[in-house]
Structure formats: C-alpha cells, structure tokens
Tab-separated table of C-alpha atoms and ligand atoms in Angstrom:
chain	number	residue	atom	x	y	z
N	1	MET	CA	-0.351	17.037	-13.697
N	2	PRO	CA	-3.553	17.898	-15.586
N	3	ASN	CA	-5.927	14.997	-17.151
N	4	PRO	CA	-3.024	12.132	-16.675
N	5	THR	CA	-3.346	9.263	-18.745
N	6	ALA	CA	-2.339	5.522	-17.998
N	7	ASP	CA	0.671	6.226	-20.535
N	8	THR	CA	1.777	9.645	-18.637
N	9	VAL	CA	1.406	7.804	-15.438
N	10	LYS	CA	3.549	4.903	-16.458
N	11	LYS	CA	6.052	6.965	-18.072
N	12	TRP	CA	6.368	8.911	-14.699
N	13	TYR	CA	6.991	6.067	-12.676
N	14	ASN	CA	9.457	4.173	-15.402
N	15	GLN	CA	11.800	7.485	-14.687
N	16	HIS	CA	11.160	7.497	-11.150
N	17	TYR	CA	12.202	3.686	-10.470
N	18	ALA	CA	15.092	4.182	-13.273
N	19	ALA	CA	16.544	7.179	-11.455
N	20	LYS	CA	16.130	5.806	-8.133
N	21	GLY	CA	16.393	2.116	-8.342
N	22	LEU	CA	15.504	0.158	-4.825
N	23	GLN	CA	16.209	3.442	-3.056
N	24	THR	CA	12.722	4.469	-3.962
N	25	MET	CA	11.361	1.586	-1.609
N	26	ARG	CA	10.848	1.136	1.998
N	27	PRO	CA	13.307	-1.390	3.197
N	28	ALA	CA	12.479	-5.105	4.010
N	29	ALA	CA	11.853	-4.782	7.371
N	30	ALA	CA	8.774	-2.597	6.512
N	31	TYR	CA	6.758	-4.979	4.911
N	32	PRO	CA	5.865	-8.061	7.338
N	33	VAL	CA	3.953	-6.174	9.511
N	34	PHE	CA	1.238	-6.188	6.255
N	35	LEU	CA	1.189	-10.019	6.430
N	36	ASP	CA	0.827	-9.917	9.920
N	37	LEU	CA	-2.312	-7.677	9.693
N	38	LEU	CA	-3.556	-10.274	7.131
N	39	GLY	CA	-2.605	-13.078	8.849
N	40	ALA	CA	-1.237	-14.441	5.971
N	41	SER	CA	-0.390	-18.424	6.219
N	42	ALA	CA	2.084	-20.194	4.281
N	43	GLY	CA	0.158	-22.374	1.314
N	44	SER	CA	-1.918	-19.524	0.242
N	45	ARG	CA	-1.715	-17.269	-2.682
N	46	LEU	CA	-1.384	-13.754	-2.529
N	47	LEU	CA	-1.674	-10.929	-5.465
N	48	ASP	CA	0.272	-7.728	-4.636
N	49	VAL	CA	-1.118	-5.096	-6.817
N	50	SER	CA	1.050	-2.093	-7.755
N	51	CYS	CA	3.853	-4.671	-6.308
N	52	GLY	CA	6.411	-1.813	-7.257
N	53	ALA	CA	10.186	-3.095	-6.899
N	54	GLY	CA	8.411	-6.292	-5.072
N	55	SER	CA	9.473	-5.967	-1.496
N	56	LEU	CA	5.901	-7.597	-0.312
N	57	LEU	CA	6.158	-10.557	-2.880
N	58	ALA	CA	9.544	-10.945	-1.127
N	59	ALA	CA	8.594	-10.944	2.476
N	60	ALA	CA	5.188	-13.155	1.359
N	61	HIS	CA	7.745	-15.759	-0.320
N	62	ALA	CA	9.985	-16.041	3.249
N	63	ARG	CA	6.673	-17.088	4.832
N	64	GLY	CA	5.789	-19.755	2.007
N	65	VAL	CA	3.222	-17.921	0.491
N	66	GLU	CA	2.956	-17.967	-3.318
N	67	SER	CA	2.788	-14.613	-4.237
N	68	VAL	CA	2.017	-12.834	-7.567
N	69	GLY	CA	2.632	-9.431	-8.658
N	70	VAL	CA	1.505	-6.644	-11.204
N	71	ASP	CA	2.640	-3.277	-11.821
N	72	LEU	CA	1.663	-0.370	-14.367
N	73	SER	CA	5.501	0.196	-14.915
N	74	ASP	CA	8.049	-1.358	-16.701
N	75	GLU	CA	10.588	-0.555	-14.228
N	76	ALA	CA	9.190	-1.758	-11.137
N	77	VAL	CA	8.455	-5.417	-12.903
N	78	ARG	CA	12.398	-5.353	-13.349
N	79	LEU	CA	13.495	-4.505	-9.921
N	80	ALA	CA	10.424	-6.848	-8.502
N	81	LYS	CA	12.052	-9.684	-10.392
N	82	ARG	CA	15.358	-8.931	-8.902
N	83	VAL	CA	13.932	-8.452	-5.367
N	84	ALA	CA	11.586	-11.668	-5.415
N	85	PRO	CA	12.961	-14.029	-8.066
N	86	THR	CA	10.636	-16.860	-7.212
N	87	ALA	CA	7.087	-14.547	-7.504
N	88	GLU	CA	5.324	-14.130	-10.849
N	89	VAL	CA	5.592	-10.663	-11.712
N	90	ALA	CA	3.803	-8.807	-14.464
N	91	VAL	CA	3.510	-5.149	-16.361
N	92	GLY	CA	-0.420	-4.198	-15.886
N	93	ALA	CA	-2.954	-2.094	-14.696
N	94	GLY	CA	-4.769	-2.446	-11.790
N	95	GLU	CA	-7.473	-1.354	-13.228
N	96	ALA	CA	-7.573	-4.511	-15.721
N	97	LEU	CA	-6.365	-7.677	-13.924
N	98	ALA	CA	-5.376	-10.605	-16.280
N	99	PHE	CA	-6.558	-13.241	-13.696
N	100	PRO	CA	-9.108	-15.567	-13.107
N	101	THR	CA	-12.680	-14.902	-11.384
N	102	GLY	CA	-11.890	-16.031	-7.249
N	103	THR	CA	-8.273	-17.013	-7.650
N	104	PHE	CA	-6.139	-15.312	-4.483
N	105	ASP	CA	-6.602	-15.862	-0.641
N	106	TYR	CA	-5.343	-12.169	-0.032
N	107	VAL	CA	-4.897	-9.084	-2.080
N	108	THR	CA	-2.827	-6.298	-1.185
N	109	CYS	CA	-2.399	-2.778	-2.475
N	110	LEU	CA	-0.113	-0.307	-0.615
N	111	GLY	CA	0.476	3.119	-1.078
N	112	SER	CA	-0.828	3.052	-4.625
N	113	LEU	CA	-4.544	2.956	-5.170
N	114	GLU	CA	-4.426	6.860	-4.875
N	115	HIS	CA	-2.296	6.983	-8.160
N	116	PHE	CA	-4.874	4.749	-10.254
N	117	LEU	CA	-6.736	6.835	-12.714
N	118	ASP	CA	-10.339	4.683	-11.830
N	119	MET	CA	-9.788	3.752	-8.054
N	120	GLY	CA	-13.291	1.971	-8.650
N	121	ARG	CA	-12.623	-0.206	-11.347
N	122	GLY	CA	-9.272	-1.057	-9.578
N	123	LEU	CA	-11.193	-2.102	-6.286
N	124	GLU	CA	-13.752	-4.026	-8.843
N	125	GLU	CA	-11.040	-5.648	-10.213
N	126	MET	CA	-9.451	-6.693	-6.453
N	127	LYS	CA	-12.400	-7.735	-5.760
N	128	ARG	CA	-13.215	-9.994	-8.762
N	129	VAL	CA	-10.129	-12.012	-8.418
N	130	ALA	CA	-10.433	-12.702	-5.115
N	131	LYS	CA	-11.882	-15.869	-3.239
N	132	PRO	CA	-14.913	-15.179	-1.169
N	133	ASP	CA	-13.307	-15.541	1.995
N	134	ALA	CA	-10.334	-13.474	0.554
N	135	ARG	CA	-8.484	-10.974	2.809
N	136	PHE	CA	-7.958	-7.364	1.546
N	137	CYS	CA	-4.979	-5.028	2.840
N	138	ILE	CA	-5.381	-1.661	0.939
N	139	MET	CA	-3.087	1.537	2.346
N	140	VAL	CA	-3.688	4.827	1.152
N	141	PRO	CA	-2.896	8.327	2.347
N	142	ASN	CA	-5.130	10.487	4.612
N	143	GLU	CA	-6.302	14.176	3.538
N	144	ASP	CA	-6.394	15.142	7.080
N	145	PHE	CA	-2.524	14.122	7.935
N	146	ILE	CA	-1.718	16.420	10.466
N	147	GLY	CA	1.724	16.722	9.427
N	148	TRP	CA	0.591	18.069	5.921
N	149	LYS	CA	-1.694	20.647	8.295
N	150	MET	CA	1.128	21.859	9.944
N	151	LEU	CA	4.001	22.077	6.804
N	152	GLY	CA	1.200	23.589	5.047
N	153	HIS	CA	1.266	21.255	2.047
N	154	GLN	CA	-0.144	18.059	0.933
N	155	GLY	CA	0.306	15.025	-0.776
N	156	THR	CA	2.789	12.180	-0.606
N	157	ALA	CA	6.398	12.342	-2.165
N	158	GLN	CA	4.511	11.164	-5.495
N	159	GLN	CA	1.917	14.085	-5.890
N	160	ASP	CA	3.369	15.260	-8.782
N	161	ILE	CA	1.423	12.141	-10.699
N	162	ASN	CA	-1.815	11.367	-10.265
N	163	GLU	CA	-3.186	11.493	-6.433
N	164	HIS	CA	-6.379	11.143	-4.520
N	165	LEU	CA	-6.594	12.233	-1.194
N	166	LEU	CA	-9.508	11.471	1.034
N	167	PRO	CA	-10.160	11.564	4.741
N	168	LEU	CA	-10.632	8.194	6.876
N	169	ALA	CA	-14.498	8.310	6.579
N	170	ALA	CA	-14.248	8.777	2.439
N	171	TRP	CA	-12.098	6.187	2.334
N	172	ARG	CA	-13.887	3.870	4.162
N	173	ILE	CA	-17.438	4.556	2.278
N	174	LEU	CA	-15.217	3.919	-0.913
N	175	PHE	CA	-14.412	0.488	0.235
N	176	GLU	CA	-17.965	-0.448	1.299
N	177	ARG	CA	-19.541	1.121	-2.107
N	178	HIS	CA	-17.652	-1.500	-3.767
N	179	GLY	CA	-18.716	-4.008	-1.571
N	180	PHE	CA	-15.861	-4.430	1.195
N	181	ALA	CA	-16.253	-5.117	4.649
N	182	VAL	CA	-13.742	-2.833	6.447
N	183	LEU	CA	-12.541	-5.252	9.335
N	184	ARG	CA	-9.865	-3.302	10.744
N	185	VAL	CA	-8.029	0.194	10.221
N	186	VAL	CA	-4.910	0.833	11.811
N	187	PRO	CA	-2.243	3.426	10.926
N	188	ASP	CA	1.127	3.310	9.007
N	189	ARG	CA	3.600	3.206	11.705
N	190	TRP	CA	6.451	2.783	9.847
N	191	HIS	CA	7.872	6.357	9.931
N	192	ALA	CA	7.963	6.161	13.299
N	193	VAL	CA	9.379	2.927	14.109
N	194	ARG	CA	12.016	2.761	11.160
N	195	TRP	CA	14.676	4.115	13.789
N	196	ARG	CA	14.564	0.706	15.171
N	197	ALA	CA	15.389	-0.875	11.992
N	198	THR	CA	18.318	1.306	10.641
N	199	ARG	CA	21.964	0.177	11.694
N	200	ALA	CA	23.594	3.264	10.319
N	201	GLY	CA	23.162	6.734	11.133
N	202	SER	CA	24.051	8.699	14.629
N	203	PRO	CA	23.582	7.237	18.084
N	204	LEU	CA	21.422	9.835	18.709
N	205	ARG	CA	18.471	8.193	16.944
N	206	PHE	CA	18.254	5.745	20.343
N	207	VAL	CA	17.259	8.698	22.008
N	208	THR	CA	15.050	10.935	19.587
N	209	GLY	CA	13.841	7.736	17.918
N	210	PRO	CA	11.839	6.200	20.861
N	211	VAL	CA	10.449	10.210	21.558
N	212	LEU	CA	8.681	10.230	18.137
N	213	GLU	CA	7.435	6.478	18.000
N	214	ALA	CA	5.856	7.916	21.472
N	215	ALA	CA	4.711	10.968	20.042
N	216	TRP	CA	3.143	9.449	17.049
N	217	ARG	CA	1.146	6.932	19.240
N	218	LEU	CA	-0.836	9.756	20.287
N	219	ILE	CA	-1.751	11.035	17.202
N	220	PRO	CA	-5.609	10.102	16.403
N	221	LEU	CA	-6.056	7.562	13.688
N	222	ARG	CA	-8.038	10.617	11.696
N	223	TRP	CA	-4.962	13.090	11.731
N	224	GLN	CA	-2.444	9.640	11.007
N	225	TYR	CA	-0.611	9.840	7.710
N	226	GLN	CA	-1.928	6.682	5.984
N	227	PHE	CA	-4.396	4.118	6.630
N	228	VAL	CA	-4.489	0.309	6.444
N	229	PHE	CA	-7.367	-1.273	6.022
N	230	ILE	CA	-8.057	-4.917	6.269
N	231	LEU	CA	-10.978	-5.624	4.191
N	232	GLY	CA	-12.921	-8.437	3.681
N	233	LEU	CA	-16.016	-8.874	0.905
N	234	ALA	CA	-19.230	-7.746	2.230
N	235	ARG	CA	-22.216	-10.386	2.971
N	236	GLN	CA	-20.067	-12.530	5.377
N	237	SER	CA	-19.022	-12.985	8.958
N	238	HIS	CA	-15.258	-12.479	9.182
N	239	ALA	CA	-12.638	-13.003	11.924
N	240	VAL	CA	-9.704	-11.786	11.891
N	241	PRO	CA	-6.601	-11.948	13.771
N	242	THR	CA	-5.695	-9.230	16.369
E	1	SAM	C1	4.505	4.154	-3.901
E	1	SAM	S1	4.711	3.002	-5.431
E	1	SAM	C2	4.418	1.464	-4.574
E	1	SAM	C3	4.669	0.611	-4.301
E	1	SAM	C4	4.527	-0.795	-3.591
E	1	SAM	N1	3.447	-1.230	-3.368
E	1	SAM	C5	5.158	-0.539	-2.129
E	1	SAM	O1	4.793	-0.484	-1.456
E	1	SAM	O2	6.321	-0.019	-2.563
E	1	SAM	C6	3.196	2.880	-5.964
E	1	SAM	C7	2.991	2.245	-7.118
E	1	SAM	O3	1.637	2.536	-7.877
E	1	SAM	C8	1.873	1.962	-9.538
E	1	SAM	N2	0.704	2.129	-10.093
E	1	SAM	C9	0.547	3.461	-10.423
E	1	SAM	N3	-0.827	3.277	-10.874
E	1	SAM	C10	-1.035	1.825	-11.342
E	1	SAM	C11	-2.323	1.556	-11.808
E	1	SAM	N4	-3.402	1.869	-12.255
E	1	SAM	N5	-2.317	-0.285	-11.690
E	1	SAM	C12	-0.963	-0.783	-11.810
E	1	SAM	N6	0.113	0.051	-10.706
E	1	SAM	C13	0.121	1.435	-10.243
E	1	SAM	C14	3.314	2.539	-9.904
E	1	SAM	O4	3.928	2.031	-10.907
E	1	SAM	C15	4.215	2.228	-8.363
E	1	SAM	O5	4.748	1.141	-8.202
C-alpha cells in the first residue's frame, strides 16, 4: 500500500478482523511458548502491544500474570475483550502507549512491529513503559525466509498493508540501536508443530507432521520464517531461562 497512514492501517485491520473473526488467529495452543521463553511468573504484569484478538492475554491470565493489551484496531480489541475477559484492553497505537513509565515486567509484541508506521518509536515506547529489569518478547518476520525464496514471493499474510521485512542481522541491529540487549533468538516453529495441536483432519498428519517438524529443525536460523527475540534493556547483566 503506497503511503499508508495510521487510519488506513487501522481500517485494513478492522476489515480483516470483521471478515475473519477469531479465524485470523493462531489457536490458543500457539501462545504459551512465548510466556515460557520469557519465564513469565504469577504475580507479574505483562503488556501485549498489538494484542490482536487477545490469545496471549488469555494465556498469561491462565498463569496468574496480570495482562494488559493494546491494539490499533477496534475490531481486534472487541475480540480480545471476549477472548481475555479479565484483561485490561484498549485501542491505541504502539507508537504512543498510554501507560506510565516503568510499569511492566514483560512487554510482548508478536507478528506486529513490522506493520508499525514507525518501528523505532514503537520500540522506544515499549522500552519506556517497561521496568528496568523487564523482559521483552518480539516476534518479527525474516526477509530471507527460505520458503519465500523457493516460492518466489515475499511477505506474510498481511503484506497488503504496511510491512517491513528485515533479515536476522538487521533486526538485531535495530533492537540494539534502540537500547535493547539481545538475550536470545529462536525461530518461530508454530507452523512445524501445529499438527500436534490439531484434532481434526486426516490421520496422515501423524506421518507428514513429524517429517515436517524434523525438516524444519534443519533450517538454519537465518533462513527461518520468523524470529522470536527475547530482549532485556542494555547496560545490565541478565540471566534468562533456557
Ligand atoms: C498479525 S496481527 C498479530 C496479532 C497478535 N499479536 C497475535 O499474535 O495474534 C498484527 C496486529 O498489529 C496491530 N497493529 C498494526 N499496527 C499497529 C500499531 N501501529 N499499533 C498497534 N497495533 C498495531 C493490528 O491491528 C493487528 O492486530
């Protein structure tokens, strides 16, 4: 989309969620892994920036983590209030978060930063609202994904709207330039393991599923589909759960 504005991005996502509802999301089983990577524990406070339909908020609540979500799309927020009724959810832009400085133990942003009009401002805002020893989990797509190279196209299912793709090294540089320390980077393996979480479908998946899962493991990190970055704030020493 040429010269997108916050309004056109919002409208695009409102239409997307209105048309697809919860089918636009990965199922609930896809989200606890992000909390595991953060080592999120009960009694802490988590902000999910661009929370979409709220599945991470619901997973956090199930662990006793107080969860707060914000998303540009009113339709997403409407769904999130249904999916995660105990969470505090509001409409808002990631580039201008309406929270006080130093509020959250964890800040997450999954599959969304690449759609921000100003990624740097979004990162500065995530940093601002986080406590000094906070952990961040940010999932972003890989410009060098081998699947796109083989298929001869590039971009996620939401490439029609504003989407910035970067390779592994460039994402790392972007985070470090904004004052984050990269603690860990792992591939997003949901598409390889989702056969385990599916009950319906052909029994053949018990054959194709493990083959795909094993093949996915052989792909080097720099060619994977999306990266899950676990970050802390620079200037501190950190210990992260393995
Ligand atoms: C691919 S969806 C991901 C939703 C959710 N994080 C998940 O993992 O299911 C991208 C989300 O980013 C939101 N979004 C895009 N630009 C945004 C911005 N500047 N500020 C806040 N949310 C934004 C969209 O409304 C949409 O809900």
